[in-house]
XYZ file of C-alpha atoms in Angstrom:
485
model
C -154.163 0.481 -115.892
C -152.886 1.963 -112.615
C -154.346 5.350 -113.517
C -157.780 3.897 -114.262
C -157.855 1.772 -111.110
C -156.747 4.801 -109.085
C -159.538 6.841 -110.665
C -162.075 4.170 -109.708
C -160.871 4.179 -106.099
C -160.716 7.966 -105.823
C -164.132 8.312 -107.445
C -165.597 5.838 -104.989
C -164.071 7.759 -102.091
C -165.562 11.006 -103.339
C -168.992 9.391 -103.707
C -168.523 7.783 -100.311
C -168.089 11.183 -98.690
C -171.775 11.808 -99.401
C -172.773 8.781 -97.312
C -172.701 8.330 -93.568
C -170.874 5.015 -93.806
C -168.443 3.928 -96.503
C -166.218 0.866 -96.644
C -163.644 -0.312 -99.182
C -162.090 -3.795 -99.165
C -159.546 -5.438 -101.438
C -158.831 -9.098 -102.169
C -155.952 -9.722 -104.563
C -154.906 -13.230 -105.668
C -152.035 -14.396 -107.853
C -152.615 -18.108 -108.542
C -149.715 -19.687 -110.447
C -148.852 -23.280 -111.205
C -145.099 -23.536 -110.785
C -145.006 -26.864 -112.609
C -147.443 -29.345 -114.111
C -147.200 -32.520 -116.143
C -150.489 -33.737 -117.698
C -150.215 -37.217 -119.213
C -152.715 -39.124 -121.374
C -152.068 -42.641 -122.595
C -153.935 -45.686 -123.894
C -152.914 -49.110 -122.641
C -149.704 -49.450 -120.633
C -147.848 -46.318 -119.628
C -144.490 -45.562 -121.232
C -142.916 -47.178 -124.291
C -145.528 -49.963 -124.442
C -148.497 -47.562 -124.617
C -150.699 -47.694 -127.706
C -150.643 -43.900 -127.754
C -149.370 -41.242 -125.397
C -149.433 -37.456 -125.139
C -147.760 -35.262 -122.581
C -148.258 -31.576 -121.734
C -145.761 -29.958 -119.402
C -145.334 -26.395 -118.187
C -143.074 -24.425 -115.853
C -143.907 -21.180 -114.036
C -147.376 -20.561 -115.472
C -148.380 -17.454 -113.513
C -152.087 -18.005 -114.184
C -151.994 -21.811 -114.402
C -154.069 -22.521 -111.279
C -156.530 -19.671 -111.879
C -156.508 -16.192 -113.392
C -154.997 -13.303 -111.481
C -157.795 -11.327 -109.843
C -158.019 -8.339 -107.536
C -161.547 -7.746 -106.247
C -162.294 -4.209 -105.078
C -165.508 -3.882 -103.079
C -167.236 -0.648 -102.125
C -170.168 -0.416 -99.704
C -172.107 2.736 -98.840
C -175.118 3.310 -96.580
C -177.030 6.337 -95.366
C -177.029 7.500 -91.742
C -179.889 5.260 -90.551
C -178.829 2.237 -92.643
C -182.149 2.183 -94.520
C -180.644 2.575 -98.011
C -177.376 1.732 -99.587
C -175.259 0.645 -102.487
C -172.734 -2.179 -102.715
C -170.651 -2.900 -105.776
C -167.433 -4.705 -106.560
C -165.219 -5.012 -109.612
C -162.652 -7.603 -110.620
C -159.328 -6.260 -111.819
C -157.656 -8.874 -114.003
C -154.307 -8.975 -115.779
C -154.139 -6.411 -118.589
C -151.627 -8.496 -120.510
C -152.483 -11.704 -122.323
C -150.414 -14.417 -123.918
C -150.212 -14.386 -127.693
C -148.704 -12.618 -130.666
C -148.972 -8.865 -130.719
C -151.047 -8.045 -133.785
C -149.399 -4.628 -133.902
C -145.881 -6.000 -133.511
C -143.662 -8.578 -135.123
C -144.166 -12.313 -134.788
C -141.166 -14.347 -133.671
C -140.420 -17.993 -134.507
C -138.063 -20.450 -132.829
C -136.291 -23.361 -134.546
C -134.916 -26.725 -133.415
C -131.351 -25.405 -133.202
C -132.465 -22.654 -130.800
C -132.333 -19.742 -133.247
C -135.103 -17.124 -133.301
C -136.250 -15.360 -136.447
C -139.045 -13.195 -137.775
C -139.422 -15.680 -140.660
C -142.040 -18.439 -140.314
C -139.764 -20.974 -142.053
C -136.043 -21.379 -142.518
C -133.337 -23.836 -143.637
C -131.993 -25.585 -140.538
C -129.262 -28.245 -140.900
C -129.843 -28.323 -144.667
C -133.578 -28.990 -144.214
C -136.525 -26.639 -144.526
C -138.222 -26.286 -141.173
C -141.366 -24.462 -140.018
C -140.675 -22.369 -136.937
C -142.695 -22.539 -133.711
C -144.337 -19.220 -132.945
C -143.145 -17.729 -129.663
C -145.962 -16.591 -127.398
C -145.182 -13.074 -126.266
C -146.932 -10.719 -123.888
C -149.139 -8.076 -125.399
C -150.778 -5.159 -123.652
C -154.560 -4.976 -123.582
C -154.911 -2.027 -121.239
C -158.444 -1.175 -122.240
C -161.073 -0.826 -119.557
C -163.161 -3.740 -120.820
C -160.174 -6.044 -120.938
C -159.163 -5.909 -117.283
C -161.988 -4.312 -115.278
C -165.237 -6.277 -115.044
C -168.296 -5.953 -112.854
C -168.465 -8.575 -110.132
C -171.540 -7.413 -108.245
C -173.780 -4.455 -107.602
C -176.734 -4.148 -105.269
C -178.894 -1.123 -104.499
C -181.428 -1.454 -101.693
C -183.796 0.489 -99.456
C -186.186 -0.211 -96.612
C -189.601 1.100 -97.676
C -190.685 4.024 -95.466
C -188.455 2.719 -92.692
C -190.328 -0.608 -92.448
C -188.679 -4.058 -92.486
C -189.739 -4.451 -96.135
C -186.602 -4.149 -98.269
C -186.542 -3.764 -102.031
C -183.436 -3.922 -104.136
C -181.953 -4.497 -107.551
C -178.633 -5.738 -108.777
C -176.424 -8.179 -110.612
C -174.344 -10.953 -109.045
C -171.466 -12.799 -110.708
C -170.820 -15.142 -107.770
C -174.438 -15.601 -106.785
C -177.065 -14.068 -104.512
C -177.231 -16.792 -101.883
C -176.998 -17.376 -98.157
C -173.391 -18.499 -97.991
C -173.738 -20.178 -94.606
C -175.418 -23.165 -96.280
C -172.248 -23.859 -98.287
C -170.380 -24.806 -95.057
C -167.301 -23.354 -96.690
C -164.456 -21.427 -95.150
C -161.660 -20.617 -97.568
C -159.142 -20.741 -94.751
C -159.870 -24.468 -94.277
C -158.280 -25.218 -97.645
C -155.601 -22.551 -97.475
C -157.740 -20.540 -99.920
C -157.235 -23.317 -102.491
C -159.334 -23.145 -105.649
C -162.541 -25.080 -106.256
C -160.753 -27.812 -108.192
C -159.160 -28.815 -104.860
C -161.962 -27.834 -102.470
C -165.564 -26.871 -103.293
C -165.840 -28.112 -106.889
C -169.656 -27.899 -106.938
C -172.184 -25.623 -105.303
C -175.454 -26.858 -103.806
C -177.742 -28.462 -106.390
C -176.903 -30.364 -109.548
C -173.484 -31.536 -110.734
C -174.681 -31.656 -114.373
C -173.811 -29.072 -117.000
C -176.745 -26.803 -117.866
C -179.086 -28.288 -115.235
C -181.863 -25.987 -113.944
C -180.820 -26.870 -110.366
C -177.142 -25.994 -110.891
C -176.192 -23.639 -107.993
C -179.816 -23.803 -106.906
C -179.536 -21.406 -103.960
C -178.384 -18.548 -106.217
C -181.753 -16.816 -106.457
C -180.540 -14.107 -108.865
C -179.302 -16.373 -111.680
C -180.485 -19.500 -113.472
C -178.637 -22.774 -114.244
C -175.298 -21.613 -112.878
C -175.301 -18.385 -114.884
C -174.085 -14.992 -113.685
C -174.790 -11.268 -113.741
C -178.464 -11.446 -114.695
C -180.253 -8.212 -113.821
C -182.615 -8.814 -110.906
C -185.236 -7.012 -108.843
C -186.034 -8.359 -105.383
C -188.185 -7.781 -102.317
C -187.451 -9.195 -98.865
C -189.508 -9.209 -95.685
C -188.493 -10.658 -92.279
C -191.171 -11.789 -89.843
C -190.287 -12.323 -86.186
C -192.131 -15.138 -84.401
C -192.278 -16.202 -80.761
C -189.594 -18.164 -78.906
C -186.644 -16.958 -80.978
C -188.091 -18.085 -84.311
C -188.052 -16.067 -87.530
C -189.284 -16.286 -91.112
C -187.778 -14.349 -94.024
C -189.501 -14.164 -97.415
C -187.607 -13.191 -100.579
C -189.099 -12.841 -104.068
C -186.979 -12.106 -107.149
C -187.648 -11.267 -110.788
C -184.660 -12.306 -112.937
C -184.106 -11.100 -116.490
C -184.676 -14.125 -118.722
C -186.553 -15.384 -121.790
C -189.451 -16.714 -119.729
C -192.109 -17.103 -122.420
C -193.652 -15.672 -125.599
C -197.417 -15.983 -126.088
C -199.387 -15.067 -129.207
C -203.130 -14.634 -128.973
C -205.606 -12.830 -131.188
C -202.784 -11.362 -133.229
C -201.016 -9.973 -130.147
C -197.513 -11.181 -129.284
C -196.733 -10.903 -125.578
C -193.182 -11.364 -124.305
C -192.555 -12.316 -120.700
C -189.018 -11.059 -120.103
C -188.281 -12.288 -116.563
C -188.184 -15.584 -114.751
C -188.940 -15.863 -111.063
C -187.380 -17.216 -107.893
C -188.488 -17.314 -104.297
C -186.939 -18.246 -100.980
C -188.422 -18.835 -97.538
C -185.962 -19.036 -94.658
C -186.825 -20.264 -91.190
C -184.623 -19.983 -88.132
C -185.003 -21.339 -84.607
C -182.348 -19.958 -82.309
C -179.621 -22.487 -81.426
C -181.697 -25.299 -82.944
C -182.245 -25.136 -86.702
C -181.984 -23.021 -89.831
C -183.812 -24.024 -93.019
C -184.501 -22.622 -96.462
C -186.976 -23.564 -99.185
C -186.186 -22.397 -102.723
C -188.387 -22.196 -105.798
C -187.040 -21.253 -109.239
C -188.936 -20.884 -112.500
C -186.553 -19.793 -115.267
C -189.074 -20.489 -118.050
C -192.782 -21.174 -118.041
C -192.509 -24.992 -118.258
C -189.637 -25.542 -115.822
C -189.912 -25.603 -112.017
C -187.100 -26.277 -109.553
C -187.587 -26.937 -105.829
C -184.923 -27.105 -103.122
C -184.955 -27.694 -99.369
C -181.887 -27.429 -97.126
C -181.544 -27.778 -93.354
C -178.805 -26.655 -90.959
C -178.907 -28.271 -87.491
C -177.362 -26.043 -84.801
C -177.493 -28.283 -81.726
C -173.913 -29.663 -81.733
C -171.076 -27.385 -80.652
C -168.277 -27.189 -83.201
C -170.381 -28.744 -85.977
C -171.540 -26.766 -89.011
C -173.638 -28.898 -91.374
C -176.087 -28.689 -94.277
C -178.295 -31.475 -95.595
C -180.904 -31.289 -98.345
C -181.616 -31.610 -102.017
C -183.546 -30.445 -105.051
C -186.084 -31.709 -107.569
C -186.873 -30.485 -111.087
C -190.228 -30.698 -112.838
C -190.083 -29.833 -116.528
C -192.291 -30.393 -119.561
C -192.140 -29.651 -123.260
C -188.724 -29.295 -124.835
C -186.959 -29.500 -121.461
C -188.235 -32.960 -120.604
C -184.725 -34.350 -120.143
C -184.522 -32.449 -116.850
C -187.882 -33.712 -115.602
C -187.401 -35.768 -112.458
C -183.768 -34.714 -111.948
C -182.779 -34.920 -108.284
C -179.779 -33.848 -106.213
C -178.775 -34.659 -102.635
C -176.150 -32.743 -100.641
C -174.531 -33.436 -97.291
C -171.902 -31.014 -96.043
C -170.236 -30.809 -92.654
C -167.399 -28.992 -90.940
C -166.235 -30.031 -87.487
C -163.780 -28.174 -85.293
C -162.056 -31.159 -83.715
C -159.703 -29.026 -81.625
C -158.477 -25.414 -81.663
C -155.823 -26.523 -84.158
C -157.650 -29.107 -86.291
C -160.774 -28.781 -88.467
C -162.243 -31.258 -90.957
C -164.625 -30.354 -93.798
C -166.467 -32.751 -96.100
C -168.706 -32.170 -99.134
C -170.841 -35.001 -100.535
C -173.265 -34.969 -103.475
C -175.301 -37.338 -105.611
C -176.918 -35.959 -108.781
C -179.184 -38.044 -110.978
C -181.435 -37.754 -113.991
C -184.729 -39.584 -114.281
C -183.672 -41.172 -117.554
C -186.913 -42.972 -118.307
C -190.057 -44.294 -116.646
C -188.733 -43.105 -113.296
C -185.748 -45.475 -113.469
C -182.264 -43.989 -113.675
C -180.266 -45.530 -116.522
C -183.246 -46.328 -118.808
C -183.336 -44.004 -121.790
C -186.261 -41.730 -122.458
C -187.274 -41.393 -126.054
C -184.959 -38.884 -127.756
C -183.289 -38.091 -124.423
C -179.691 -38.921 -123.515
C -177.591 -38.209 -120.452
C -175.457 -35.103 -120.078
C -171.917 -34.154 -119.095
C -170.719 -33.326 -115.600
C -170.243 -29.590 -115.076
C -166.660 -29.724 -113.741
C -163.802 -32.194 -113.417
C -160.946 -32.580 -110.941
C -158.177 -34.313 -112.956
C -155.316 -32.365 -114.517
C -153.632 -29.205 -113.287
C -156.826 -27.223 -114.016
C -159.388 -30.028 -113.609
C -160.062 -30.306 -117.351
C -158.337 -33.617 -118.078
C -160.470 -36.704 -118.700
C -163.940 -37.357 -120.092
C -166.331 -36.187 -117.353
C -166.978 -32.765 -118.873
C -167.311 -34.027 -122.457
C -169.256 -37.262 -121.974
C -172.911 -36.839 -122.930
C -174.317 -40.093 -121.567
C -173.995 -39.673 -117.776
C -177.190 -40.030 -115.727
C -175.934 -40.416 -112.149
C -172.776 -39.081 -110.529
C -171.364 -38.863 -107.003
C -168.867 -36.301 -105.681
C -167.025 -36.521 -102.382
C -164.418 -34.190 -100.950
C -162.680 -34.157 -97.586
C -160.337 -31.438 -96.344
C -158.302 -31.209 -93.164
C -156.545 -28.158 -91.751
C -154.055 -28.180 -88.892
C -152.620 -25.000 -87.389
C -148.974 -25.700 -86.577
C -148.349 -22.235 -85.143
C -149.170 -18.592 -85.898
C -147.026 -18.659 -89.050
C -147.870 -21.954 -90.758
C -150.888 -24.197 -91.326
C -150.901 -27.634 -92.970
C -153.753 -28.577 -95.341
C -154.912 -31.742 -97.075
C -157.619 -31.955 -99.770
C -158.893 -35.203 -101.301
C -161.569 -35.223 -104.012
C -163.413 -38.077 -105.750
C -165.945 -38.098 -108.614
C -167.559 -41.389 -109.584
C -170.034 -41.961 -112.425
C -172.638 -44.327 -110.986
C -174.690 -44.851 -114.169
C -174.669 -43.822 -117.815
C -176.574 -44.666 -120.991
C -173.799 -46.481 -122.843
C -171.225 -49.217 -122.335
C -168.578 -46.655 -121.403
C -166.737 -46.916 -118.090
C -165.596 -43.617 -116.559
C -163.630 -45.159 -113.689
C -163.007 -43.128 -110.525
C -161.629 -39.612 -110.863
C -159.539 -38.629 -107.857
C -157.320 -35.764 -106.757
C -155.115 -35.392 -103.681
C -153.393 -32.160 -102.647
C -151.332 -31.773 -99.471
C -150.207 -28.213 -98.876
C -149.039 -25.548 -96.461
C -150.204 -21.990 -95.881
C -147.753 -19.365 -94.652
C -148.938 -16.201 -92.895
C -146.247 -13.940 -94.257
C -147.667 -10.579 -93.114
C -150.817 -9.093 -91.653
C -153.543 -9.713 -94.256
C -151.169 -11.638 -96.543
C -150.787 -15.405 -97.024
C -148.919 -17.736 -99.349
C -150.224 -21.260 -99.949
C -148.428 -23.946 -101.934
C -149.518 -27.497 -102.672
C -148.407 -30.652 -104.471
C -151.174 -32.354 -106.470
C -151.581 -35.787 -107.991
C -154.772 -36.614 -109.933
C -155.842 -39.560 -112.060
C -158.794 -40.889 -114.063
C -159.527 -43.610 -116.584
C -162.075 -44.040 -119.365
C -163.100 -46.901 -121.614
C -165.598 -46.392 -124.428
C -166.748 -50.015 -124.137
C -165.758 -50.919 -127.670
C -164.572 -54.506 -128.145
C -160.877 -54.903 -127.411
C -160.476 -51.269 -126.376
C -157.918 -50.539 -123.661
C -158.479 -47.883 -121.023
C -157.527 -44.291 -121.690
C -155.678 -43.131 -118.564
C -155.245 -39.509 -117.516
C -152.811 -38.479 -114.786
C -151.222 -35.266 -113.619
C -148.625 -33.886 -111.226
C -148.700 -30.188 -110.416
C -147.480 -27.569 -107.925
C -150.174 -24.909 -107.507
C -149.823 -21.841 -105.313
C -151.777 -18.788 -104.161
C -150.355 -15.460 -103.039
C -153.185 -13.509 -101.436
C -153.472 -10.045 -99.924
C -156.764 -9.102 -98.319
C -157.578 -5.909 -96.436
């Protein structure tokens, strides 16, 4: 693995020598969960529960999120009119599981370990528990994946820029997210930005709406784009961006000829008024009978305040009618209260037009859908939000505070809530909440260590007669060791 990564870096440096400007950055993150205890029970907790299950783990080195080292390379020519940017994610080359080329090991209740899958223990035949070992997968495709590439050029030296590329994390104007990783101690999305702008529903056309190079929250679609900025009077500016995105847009048969339209389309118009307002209008058409519109505003008049407000609307016909009339509203704000204290809040309401323009009334042959992500459990996957298929309206709120104690330590606090406001059954999803106080240590130049203590909880009741609530709760200790340079 080290040899291949070194070859990538050296190769990039050699290529970079042919360009006037070359830059390499690295962002490595180890994100363990030192301990977690995920508990699910029906009825009262403990010995009086109708049923109870418990999952517990110590020192899970990829429990909070996978280990990732992002290497980014950027090259431009001497007059900055053409360039190439690409980045790769280097992930752990070892995975948990039995080595198919080696010998499986089994552990028994008395602590003995054997290569046999069953044995006589205390005069009784017992099936052993397979021990999960570490196996090497040091193949290029197993640990080195493309994160982003972008080639671009200004046509004949004019402001018109054309480009092509593929984006895993989205091709969007990040300023509208009102997100600074440092505000949460670089905590993961489960504790901070759980949803992007747009829908909170799984598979929705407006999921991550401002990513104009992918559809419905997808990634790495091949795209071709053109961008043109237009300066106006009095510090105002318009920027037009049009993108063709590889997709199954439509197939039309006429007069014996089958025509395939192999790209969907997106567009973005951005307007800026110096020190007053930024705005963007987004149009996405992933398939011929689906249209998504978004409008987001950023007021700039208040010192210390960074905010975004806006929403999206989906118009769909044919087989995608369940998304027709879907709407999303976002309000985000970050305020620098003092040099030491900042507060960030994310707020979203997503809803489906479930019938006759009234949320909660079923369309014919159309049900609700699941929420795209949860926040309960050590990894956010505990509870029913992401598996329920009857949800038609959901609200997400998150507030984060960061206080700089001194140059070596910063205190953080993240609180997240998800509340199902309406659904198409008698089920009750309760309130899902998560609270994570933490501290970030600046252990060296370019290196930080964040550790938190999380408690999360949710409940669910199917609505069946006499049914007690299912309750989900979790304690965990997540951490992030990060080196960026």
